[in-house]
XYZ file of C-alpha atoms in Angstrom:
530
model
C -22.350 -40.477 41.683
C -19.711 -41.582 39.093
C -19.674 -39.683 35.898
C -19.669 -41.514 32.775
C -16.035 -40.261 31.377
C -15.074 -41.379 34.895
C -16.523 -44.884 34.420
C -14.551 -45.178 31.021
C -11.451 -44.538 32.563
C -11.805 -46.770 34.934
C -12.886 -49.636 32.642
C -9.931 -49.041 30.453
C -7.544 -49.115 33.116
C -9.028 -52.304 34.167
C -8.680 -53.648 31.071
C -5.143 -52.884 30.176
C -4.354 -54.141 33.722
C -5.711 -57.441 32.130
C -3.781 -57.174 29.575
C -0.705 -56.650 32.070
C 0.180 -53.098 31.479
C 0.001 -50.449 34.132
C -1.978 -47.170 32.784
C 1.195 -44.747 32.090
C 0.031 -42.952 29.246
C -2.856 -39.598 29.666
C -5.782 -40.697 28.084
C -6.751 -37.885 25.833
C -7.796 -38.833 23.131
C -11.627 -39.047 22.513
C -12.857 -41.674 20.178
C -13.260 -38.669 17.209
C -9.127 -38.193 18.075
C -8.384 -41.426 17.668
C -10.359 -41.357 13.928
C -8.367 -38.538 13.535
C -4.698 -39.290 13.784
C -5.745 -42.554 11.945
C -7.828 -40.298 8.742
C -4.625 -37.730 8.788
C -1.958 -40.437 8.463
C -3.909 -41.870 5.373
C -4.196 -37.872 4.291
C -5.402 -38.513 0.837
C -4.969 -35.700 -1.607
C -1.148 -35.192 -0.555
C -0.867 -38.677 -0.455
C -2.061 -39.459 -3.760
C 0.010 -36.504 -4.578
C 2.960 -38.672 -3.094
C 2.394 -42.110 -5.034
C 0.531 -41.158 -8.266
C 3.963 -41.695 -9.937
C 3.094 -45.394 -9.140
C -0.286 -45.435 -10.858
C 0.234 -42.971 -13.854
C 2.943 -45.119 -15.794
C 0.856 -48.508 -14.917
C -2.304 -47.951 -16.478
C -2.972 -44.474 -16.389
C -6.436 -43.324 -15.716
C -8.026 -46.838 -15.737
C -5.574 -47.508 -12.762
C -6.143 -44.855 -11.381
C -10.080 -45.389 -10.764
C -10.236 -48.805 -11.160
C -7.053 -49.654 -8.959
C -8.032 -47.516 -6.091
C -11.572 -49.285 -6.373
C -10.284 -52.818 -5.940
C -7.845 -52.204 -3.614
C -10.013 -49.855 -1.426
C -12.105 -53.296 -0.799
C -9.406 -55.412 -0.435
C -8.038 -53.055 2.284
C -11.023 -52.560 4.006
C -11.149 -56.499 4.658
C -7.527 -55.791 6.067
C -9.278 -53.070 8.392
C -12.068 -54.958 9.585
C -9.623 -57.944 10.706
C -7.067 -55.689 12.793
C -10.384 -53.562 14.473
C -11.772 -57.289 15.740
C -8.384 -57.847 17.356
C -7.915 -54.191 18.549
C -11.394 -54.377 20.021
C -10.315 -57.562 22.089
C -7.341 -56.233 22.682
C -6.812 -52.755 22.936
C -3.141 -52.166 24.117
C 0.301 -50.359 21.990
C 2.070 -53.087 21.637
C -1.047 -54.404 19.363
C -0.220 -56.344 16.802
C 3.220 -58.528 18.398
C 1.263 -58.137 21.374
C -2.254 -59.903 19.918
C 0.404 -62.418 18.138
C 2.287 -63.655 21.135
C -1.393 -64.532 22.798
C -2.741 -66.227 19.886
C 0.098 -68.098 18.485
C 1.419 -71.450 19.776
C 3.548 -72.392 22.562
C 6.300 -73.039 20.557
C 6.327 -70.405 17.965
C 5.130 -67.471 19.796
C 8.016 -65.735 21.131
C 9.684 -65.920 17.592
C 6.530 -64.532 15.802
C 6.135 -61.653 18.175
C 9.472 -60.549 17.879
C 9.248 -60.504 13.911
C 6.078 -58.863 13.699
C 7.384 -56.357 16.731
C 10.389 -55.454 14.297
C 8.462 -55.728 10.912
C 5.892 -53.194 12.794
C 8.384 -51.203 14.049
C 10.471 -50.634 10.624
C 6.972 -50.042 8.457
C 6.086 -47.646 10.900
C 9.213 -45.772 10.812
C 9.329 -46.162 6.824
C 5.789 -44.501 7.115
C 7.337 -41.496 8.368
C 10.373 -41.394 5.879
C 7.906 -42.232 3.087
C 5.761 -39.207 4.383
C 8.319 -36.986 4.918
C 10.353 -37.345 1.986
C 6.497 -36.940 0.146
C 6.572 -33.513 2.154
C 9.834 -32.834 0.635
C 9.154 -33.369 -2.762
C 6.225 -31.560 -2.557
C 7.837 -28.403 -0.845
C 10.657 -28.199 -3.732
C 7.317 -28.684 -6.286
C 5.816 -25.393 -5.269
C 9.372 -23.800 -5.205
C 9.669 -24.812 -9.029
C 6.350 -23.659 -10.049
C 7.093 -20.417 -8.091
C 10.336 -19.652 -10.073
C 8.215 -20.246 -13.388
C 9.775 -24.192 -13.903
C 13.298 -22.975 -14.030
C 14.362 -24.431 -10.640
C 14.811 -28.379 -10.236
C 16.136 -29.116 -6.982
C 18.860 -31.873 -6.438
C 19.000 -35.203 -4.133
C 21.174 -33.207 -1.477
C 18.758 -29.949 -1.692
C 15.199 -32.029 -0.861
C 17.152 -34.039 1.360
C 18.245 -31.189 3.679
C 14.220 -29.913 3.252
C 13.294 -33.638 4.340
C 15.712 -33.653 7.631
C 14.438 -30.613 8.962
C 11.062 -31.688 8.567
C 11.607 -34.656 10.465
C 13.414 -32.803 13.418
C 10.567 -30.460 13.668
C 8.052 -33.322 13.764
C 10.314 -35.109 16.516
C 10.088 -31.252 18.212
C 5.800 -31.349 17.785
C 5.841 -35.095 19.368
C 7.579 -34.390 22.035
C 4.558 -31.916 23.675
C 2.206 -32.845 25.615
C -0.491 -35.987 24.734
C -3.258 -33.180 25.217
C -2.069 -31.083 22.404
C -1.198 -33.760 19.873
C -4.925 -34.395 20.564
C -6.411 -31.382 19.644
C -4.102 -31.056 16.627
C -6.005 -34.325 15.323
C -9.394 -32.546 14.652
C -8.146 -29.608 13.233
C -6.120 -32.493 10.653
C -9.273 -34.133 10.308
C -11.035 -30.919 8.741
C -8.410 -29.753 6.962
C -7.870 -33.234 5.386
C -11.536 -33.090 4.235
C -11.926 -29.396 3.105
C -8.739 -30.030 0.763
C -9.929 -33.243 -0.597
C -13.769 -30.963 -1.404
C -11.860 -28.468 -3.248
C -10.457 -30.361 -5.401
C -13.424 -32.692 -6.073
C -15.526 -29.688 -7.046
C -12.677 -27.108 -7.904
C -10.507 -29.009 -10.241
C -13.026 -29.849 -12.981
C -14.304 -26.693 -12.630
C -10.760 -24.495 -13.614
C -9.448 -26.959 -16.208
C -9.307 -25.538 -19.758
C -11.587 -27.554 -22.455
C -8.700 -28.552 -24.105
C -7.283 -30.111 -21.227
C -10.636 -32.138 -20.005
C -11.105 -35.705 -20.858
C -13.740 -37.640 -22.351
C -15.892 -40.414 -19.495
C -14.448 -43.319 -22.188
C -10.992 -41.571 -21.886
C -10.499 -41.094 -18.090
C -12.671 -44.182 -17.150
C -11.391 -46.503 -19.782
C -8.378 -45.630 -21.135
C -5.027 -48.387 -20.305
C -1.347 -46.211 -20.325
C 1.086 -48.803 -19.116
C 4.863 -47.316 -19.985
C 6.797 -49.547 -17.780
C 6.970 -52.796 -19.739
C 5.233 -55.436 -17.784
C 2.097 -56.900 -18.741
C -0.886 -55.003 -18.370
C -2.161 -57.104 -16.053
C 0.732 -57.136 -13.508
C 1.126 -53.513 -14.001
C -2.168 -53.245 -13.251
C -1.578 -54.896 -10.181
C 1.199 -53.012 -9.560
C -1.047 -49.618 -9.219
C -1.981 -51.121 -6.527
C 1.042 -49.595 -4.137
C -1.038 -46.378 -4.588
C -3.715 -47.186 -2.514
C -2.058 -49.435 -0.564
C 0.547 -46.988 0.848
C -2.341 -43.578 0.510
C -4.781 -45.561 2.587
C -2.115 -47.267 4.944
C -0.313 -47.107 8.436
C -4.182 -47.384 10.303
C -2.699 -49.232 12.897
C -1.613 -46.246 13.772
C -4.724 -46.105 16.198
C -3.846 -49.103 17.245
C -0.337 -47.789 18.845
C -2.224 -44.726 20.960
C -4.777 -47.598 22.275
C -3.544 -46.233 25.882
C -3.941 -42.824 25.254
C -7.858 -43.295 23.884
C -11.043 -43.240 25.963
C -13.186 -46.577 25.171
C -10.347 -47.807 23.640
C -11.998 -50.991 22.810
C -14.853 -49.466 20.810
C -12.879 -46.178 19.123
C -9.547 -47.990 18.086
C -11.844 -50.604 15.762
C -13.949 -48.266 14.139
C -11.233 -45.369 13.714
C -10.036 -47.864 11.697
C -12.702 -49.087 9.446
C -14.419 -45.312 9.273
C -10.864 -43.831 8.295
C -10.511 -46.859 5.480
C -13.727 -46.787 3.963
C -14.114 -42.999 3.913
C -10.730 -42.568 2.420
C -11.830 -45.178 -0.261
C -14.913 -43.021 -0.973
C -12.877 -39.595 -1.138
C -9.760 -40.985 -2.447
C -11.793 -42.731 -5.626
C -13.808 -39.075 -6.319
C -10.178 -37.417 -6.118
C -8.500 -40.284 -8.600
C -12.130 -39.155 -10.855
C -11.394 -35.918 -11.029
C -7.898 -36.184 -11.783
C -8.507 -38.568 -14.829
C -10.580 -36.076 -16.305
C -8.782 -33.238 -15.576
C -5.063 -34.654 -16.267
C -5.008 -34.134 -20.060
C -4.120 -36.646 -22.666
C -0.368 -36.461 -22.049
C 0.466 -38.783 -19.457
C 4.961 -38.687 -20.631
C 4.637 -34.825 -19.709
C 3.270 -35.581 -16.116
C 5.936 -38.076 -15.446
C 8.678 -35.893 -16.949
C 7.423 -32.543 -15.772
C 10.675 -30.095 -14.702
C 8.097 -29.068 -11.520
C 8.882 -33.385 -10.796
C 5.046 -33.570 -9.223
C 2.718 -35.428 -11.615
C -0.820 -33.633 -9.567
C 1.145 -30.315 -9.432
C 1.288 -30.898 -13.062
C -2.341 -31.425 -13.311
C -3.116 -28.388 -10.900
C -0.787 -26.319 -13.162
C -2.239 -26.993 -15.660
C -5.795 -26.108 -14.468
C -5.391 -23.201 -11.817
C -2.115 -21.462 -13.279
C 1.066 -20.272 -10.905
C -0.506 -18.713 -8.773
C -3.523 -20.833 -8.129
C -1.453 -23.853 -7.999
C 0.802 -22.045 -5.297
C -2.043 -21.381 -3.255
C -3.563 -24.887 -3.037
C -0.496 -26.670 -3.156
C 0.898 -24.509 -0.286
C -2.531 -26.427 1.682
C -1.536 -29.586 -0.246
C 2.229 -29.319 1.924
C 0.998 -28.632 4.914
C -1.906 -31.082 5.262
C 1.412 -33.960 3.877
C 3.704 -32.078 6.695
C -0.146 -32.970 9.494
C 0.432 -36.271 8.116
C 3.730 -37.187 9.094
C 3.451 -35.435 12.722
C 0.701 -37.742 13.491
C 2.739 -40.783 12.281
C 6.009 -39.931 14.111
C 3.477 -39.894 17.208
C 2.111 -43.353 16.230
C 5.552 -44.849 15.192
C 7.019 -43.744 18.568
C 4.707 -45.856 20.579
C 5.005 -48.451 18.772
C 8.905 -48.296 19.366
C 8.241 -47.228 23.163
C 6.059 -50.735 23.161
C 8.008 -52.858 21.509
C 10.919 -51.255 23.823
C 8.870 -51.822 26.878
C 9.235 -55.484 26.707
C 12.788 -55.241 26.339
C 12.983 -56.091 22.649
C 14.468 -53.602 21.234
C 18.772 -52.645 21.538
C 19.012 -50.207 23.781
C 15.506 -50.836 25.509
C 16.564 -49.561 28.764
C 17.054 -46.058 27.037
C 14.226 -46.541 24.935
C 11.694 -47.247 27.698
C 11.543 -43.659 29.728
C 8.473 -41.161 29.818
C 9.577 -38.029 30.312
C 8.324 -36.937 33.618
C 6.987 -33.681 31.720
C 5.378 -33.508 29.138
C 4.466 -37.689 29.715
C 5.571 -38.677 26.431
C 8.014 -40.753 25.094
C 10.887 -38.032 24.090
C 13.358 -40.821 23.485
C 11.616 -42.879 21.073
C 10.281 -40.250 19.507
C 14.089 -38.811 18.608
C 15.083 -42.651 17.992
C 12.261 -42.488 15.204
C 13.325 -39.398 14.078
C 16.834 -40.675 13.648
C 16.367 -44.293 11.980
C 14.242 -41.793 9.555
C 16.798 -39.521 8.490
C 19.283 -43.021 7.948
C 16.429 -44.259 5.717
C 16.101 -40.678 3.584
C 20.160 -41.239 2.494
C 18.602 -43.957 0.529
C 17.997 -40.638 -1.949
C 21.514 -39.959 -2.607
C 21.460 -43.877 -4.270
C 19.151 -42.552 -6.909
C 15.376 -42.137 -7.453
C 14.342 -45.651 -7.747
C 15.966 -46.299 -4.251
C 14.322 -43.664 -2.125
C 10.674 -44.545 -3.581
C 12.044 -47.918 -2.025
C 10.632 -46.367 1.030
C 7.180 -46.156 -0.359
C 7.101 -49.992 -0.748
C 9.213 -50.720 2.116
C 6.426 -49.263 4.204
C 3.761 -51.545 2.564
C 5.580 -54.627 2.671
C 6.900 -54.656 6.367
C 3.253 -53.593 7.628
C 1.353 -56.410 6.134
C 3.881 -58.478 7.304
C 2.806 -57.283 10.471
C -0.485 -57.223 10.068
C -1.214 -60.564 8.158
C 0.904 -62.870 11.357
C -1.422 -61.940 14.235
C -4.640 -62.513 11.400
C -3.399 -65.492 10.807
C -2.455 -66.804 14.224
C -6.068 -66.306 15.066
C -7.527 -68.634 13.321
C -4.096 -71.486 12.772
C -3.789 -72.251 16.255
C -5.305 -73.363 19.306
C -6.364 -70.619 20.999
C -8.760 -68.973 23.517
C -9.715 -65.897 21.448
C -13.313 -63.856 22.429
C -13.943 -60.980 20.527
C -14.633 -57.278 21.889
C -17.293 -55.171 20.918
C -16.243 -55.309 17.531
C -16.665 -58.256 15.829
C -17.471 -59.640 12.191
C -19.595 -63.506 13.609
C -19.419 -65.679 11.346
C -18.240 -63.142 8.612
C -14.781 -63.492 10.979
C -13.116 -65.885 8.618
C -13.810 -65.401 5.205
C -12.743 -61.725 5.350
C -9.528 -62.602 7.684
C -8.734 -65.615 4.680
C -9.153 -62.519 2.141
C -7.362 -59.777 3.351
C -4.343 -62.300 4.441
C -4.490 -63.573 0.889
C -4.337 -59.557 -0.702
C -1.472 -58.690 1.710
C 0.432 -62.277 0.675
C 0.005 -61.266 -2.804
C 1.017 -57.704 -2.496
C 4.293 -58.203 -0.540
C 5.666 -60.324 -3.619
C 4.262 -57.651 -5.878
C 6.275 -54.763 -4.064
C 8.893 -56.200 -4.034
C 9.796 -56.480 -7.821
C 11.363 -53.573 -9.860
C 9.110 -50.936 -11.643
C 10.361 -52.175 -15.097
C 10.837 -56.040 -16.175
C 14.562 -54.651 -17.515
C 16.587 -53.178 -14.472
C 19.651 -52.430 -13.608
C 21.730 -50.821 -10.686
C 19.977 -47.440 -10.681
C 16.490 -49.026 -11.000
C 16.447 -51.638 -8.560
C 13.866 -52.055 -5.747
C 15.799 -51.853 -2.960
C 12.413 -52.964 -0.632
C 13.831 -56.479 -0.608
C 17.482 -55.312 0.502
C 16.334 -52.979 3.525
C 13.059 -55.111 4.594
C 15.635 -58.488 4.134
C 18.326 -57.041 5.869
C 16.397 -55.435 9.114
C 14.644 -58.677 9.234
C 17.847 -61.006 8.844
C 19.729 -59.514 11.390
C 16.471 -59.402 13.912
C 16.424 -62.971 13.279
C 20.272 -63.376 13.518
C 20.194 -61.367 16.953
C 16.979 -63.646 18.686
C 19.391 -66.825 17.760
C 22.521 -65.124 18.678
C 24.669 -66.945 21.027
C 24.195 -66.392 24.780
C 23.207 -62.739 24.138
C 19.650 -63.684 21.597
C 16.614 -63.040 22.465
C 15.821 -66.874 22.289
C 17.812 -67.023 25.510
C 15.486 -64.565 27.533
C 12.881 -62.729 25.250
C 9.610 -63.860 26.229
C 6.637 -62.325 24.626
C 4.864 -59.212 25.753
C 6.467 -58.002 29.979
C 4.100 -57.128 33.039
C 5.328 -54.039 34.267
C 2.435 -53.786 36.845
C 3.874 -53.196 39.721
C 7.388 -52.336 38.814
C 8.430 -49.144 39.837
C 10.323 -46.266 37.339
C 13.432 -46.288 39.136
C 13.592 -50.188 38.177
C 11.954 -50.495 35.061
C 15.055 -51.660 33.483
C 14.779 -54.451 35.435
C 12.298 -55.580 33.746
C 13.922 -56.058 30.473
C 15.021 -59.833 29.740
C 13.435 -61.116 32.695
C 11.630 -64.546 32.149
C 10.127 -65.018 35.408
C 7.856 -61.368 34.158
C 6.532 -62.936 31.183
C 3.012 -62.400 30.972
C 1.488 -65.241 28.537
C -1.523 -63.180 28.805
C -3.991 -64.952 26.972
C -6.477 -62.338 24.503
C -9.331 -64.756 25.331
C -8.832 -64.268 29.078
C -8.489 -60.319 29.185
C -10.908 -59.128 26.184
C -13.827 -57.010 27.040
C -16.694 -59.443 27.630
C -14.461 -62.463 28.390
């Protein structure tokens, strides 16, 4: 008799065969895996750590709760759009993948390849963002530990943040197995850290530094010089980028058991329970952050929460939760490497991507993409010289990573529903809740990419400019530039999502820029339940 983990397989090998892909990937990761590396990318505490810069000057502690309320809602709608299409439609390629099927005719093979490249750079600005958050945070604890007398410099955190990515390129290169496991020990880590703080930090900070309820609920700090409103608005990045990158368990769809089931609902279970945590966290900090919001911000330790925990544990209290703080960040940015590398091997696999042919190779191994994964690692490190340009053009990164994802995410939403299409949900699906929540998270992602993209103060200059519109513009100009280049373009032979059933390894290359392979797989025609 055939067990039921035998059944699965089976089913979601038949499905992706649908879909046209041939199963090439171990699938190891149980549904509570694939919750995982999506609830460890979003990581929470060291995430807020990473972005609270972003909230504190635009509003303070009303921005900080009230922000992270809104736009915990807002992204949630976001959430429960991508998990329909996932469900329908679980394969790596994902979102380029679910736009080429829905999309029209005419448009298709364009749209695909500019959601393939906006996917692929937000994914790989995830890591850099991550990362570079790691960075920061490791030179934090070393200037607490040296008693605030230390401040590291651009070249000093970005040597920390290089070999930080190399070792992550190292982890991601083991076996699918391992990077597994390593999910559910992320997952409980993740959630122990963001306890102790809930309970902990209120319950170490000095009287003096504890805020009133009409304080830390109520009160509206905005330093930057835009309306409160817009900054306001602006606070937004911090939840957007904290609870962010869930696609994530979209891109190890071929590595997960049931994939059409667990990929949807990792997604909306890590969203909404990182809204729930992430709000109590933001809580506790407003009451606990003091009255002072200038010294957070201009703090020699150059970490508004260490700040905070300094203030409320001491040295060597700080040092020891911080030191959990780092390495739960460092979790984080293994497990997106490992997402934004199969995204890249995807997007590779149909021959999209320069150098495809290189790109495109499991390693016979460990049977995992070792080349993408170092390609990642490398376009990272090019994005983390941004730091040497100044402050304001490294948290570029932090945007960057917004912007180019619901870019991504808000095409193949939107193709859904604007054209003509044979689309049948999975076993996820909203009914007839479908559209309204599609028309408002497309709406909060629109809104949001023209909000990122503007400076942090009305009055900028050189040093102070966003440079999210310069990298996202350029990467996106020449992708365009390249698919209408002469001869060579992808207009002239990229054609949507490639069959590679049936092709063997020795001749995968083959497969790269060859029309007569192109799938046109309709979503409609290969969704479970179709």
């Amino acid at each position: 008799m055939e067990s039921p983990q035998h059944a699965i397989a089976k089913a979601d090998e038949a499905l992706l065969a649908e879909l046209g892909y041939k199963q090439e990937f171990k699938r190891a990761f149980s549904p509570l895996e694939v919750f995982g590396i999506a609830f460890s990318i979003i990581g929470l505490l060291p995430s807020i750590a990473s972005v609270l810069f972003y909230a504190v000057p635009n509003g303070g502690p009303a921005s900080m709760v009230w922000g992270w309320a809104v736009a915990s809602l807002f992204i949630l709608c976001v959430g429960m759009s991508m998990g329909e299409l996932a469900s329908a439609a679980p394969t790596s390629g994902g979102l380029y993948f679910w736009t080429h099927s829905l999309s029209s005719p005419r448009c298709r093979n364009l749209l695909a390849w500019i959601v393939g490249y906006s996917n692929t750079i937000g994914t790989i600005a995830s890591v850099a963002s991550i990362d570079w958050g790691c960075a920061v945070q490791i030179m934090a604890a070393v200037s607490i530990g040296s008693g605030q007398t230390f401040t590291a410099t651009s070249a000093q955190t970005f040597g920390v943040y290089v070999a930080i990515v190399l070792s992550h390129a190292v982890i991601c290169c083991l076996g699918t197995a391992v990077l597994a496991r390593l999910q559910t020990v992320y997952v409980v880590l993740n959630i122990c850290l963001c306890l102790a703080v809930i309970i902990g930090l209120p319950a170490a900070t000095p009287k003096e530094n504890m805020n009133s309820a009409n304080y830390a609920l109520g009160n509206f700090t905005n330093l930057n010089g835009w309306t409160d409103g817009y900054a306001f608005i602006l606070s937004f990045l911090a939840p957007s980028w904290t609870i962010g990158s869930f696609d994530s368990s979209v891109h190890i769809s071929e590595e997960s058991s049931n994939a059409a089931t667990a990929v949807p609902w990792a997604i909306v279970s890590a969203i909404g329970i990182a809204g729930i945590l992430g709000w109590a966290i933001n809580v506790s900090l407003a009451f606990c952050m003091g009255g002072d919001v200038n010294s957070l911000l201009s703090s020699p330790i150059g970490q508004p929460m260490a700040q905070i925990f300094f203030n409320s544990f001491g040295q060597k209290g700080t040092l020891a939760l911080w030191s959990i703080v780092v390495l739960v960040q460092y979790m984080m940015g293994s497990s997106m490497v490992l997402a934004s590398s199969r995204q890249t091997f995807a997007f590779a696999r149909d021959g999209a991507l320069p150098f495809s042919s290189y790109l495109y190779r499991m390693n016979g191994f460990t049977k995992t993409p070792v080349n993408t994964v170092w390609f990642v690692a490398a376009v990272s490190i090019i994005l983390g010289m941004l730091s040497f340009a100044g402050p304001q053009a490294i948290n570029a990164i932090f945007s960057l990573s917004v912007t180019a994802l619901y870019i991504a995410y808000a095409i193949p939403v939107v193709a859904r529903f604007a054209f003509k299409n044979n689309f049948k949900p999975g076993p996820f699906n909203l009914g007839i809740f479908s559209f309204p929540v599609a028309v408002i998270a497309v709406s909060y992602m629109f809104i949001m990419d023209i909000v990122f993209f503007f400076p942090t103060m009305p009055q900028t200059d050189v040093a102070n400019m966003n440079y999210t519109v310069v990298v996202l513009g350029g990467i996106l100009a020449l992708s365009i530039l390249w698919y209408y280049c002469p001869v060579y373009g992808g207009v002239h032979w990229f054609t949507g999502p490639v069959s590679n059933i049936g092709v063997s390894d020795e001749s995968v290359s083959s497969i790269h820029g060859s029309v007569e392979k192109n799938m046109g797989v309709d979503i409609g025609e290969a969704s479970v339940g179709a």
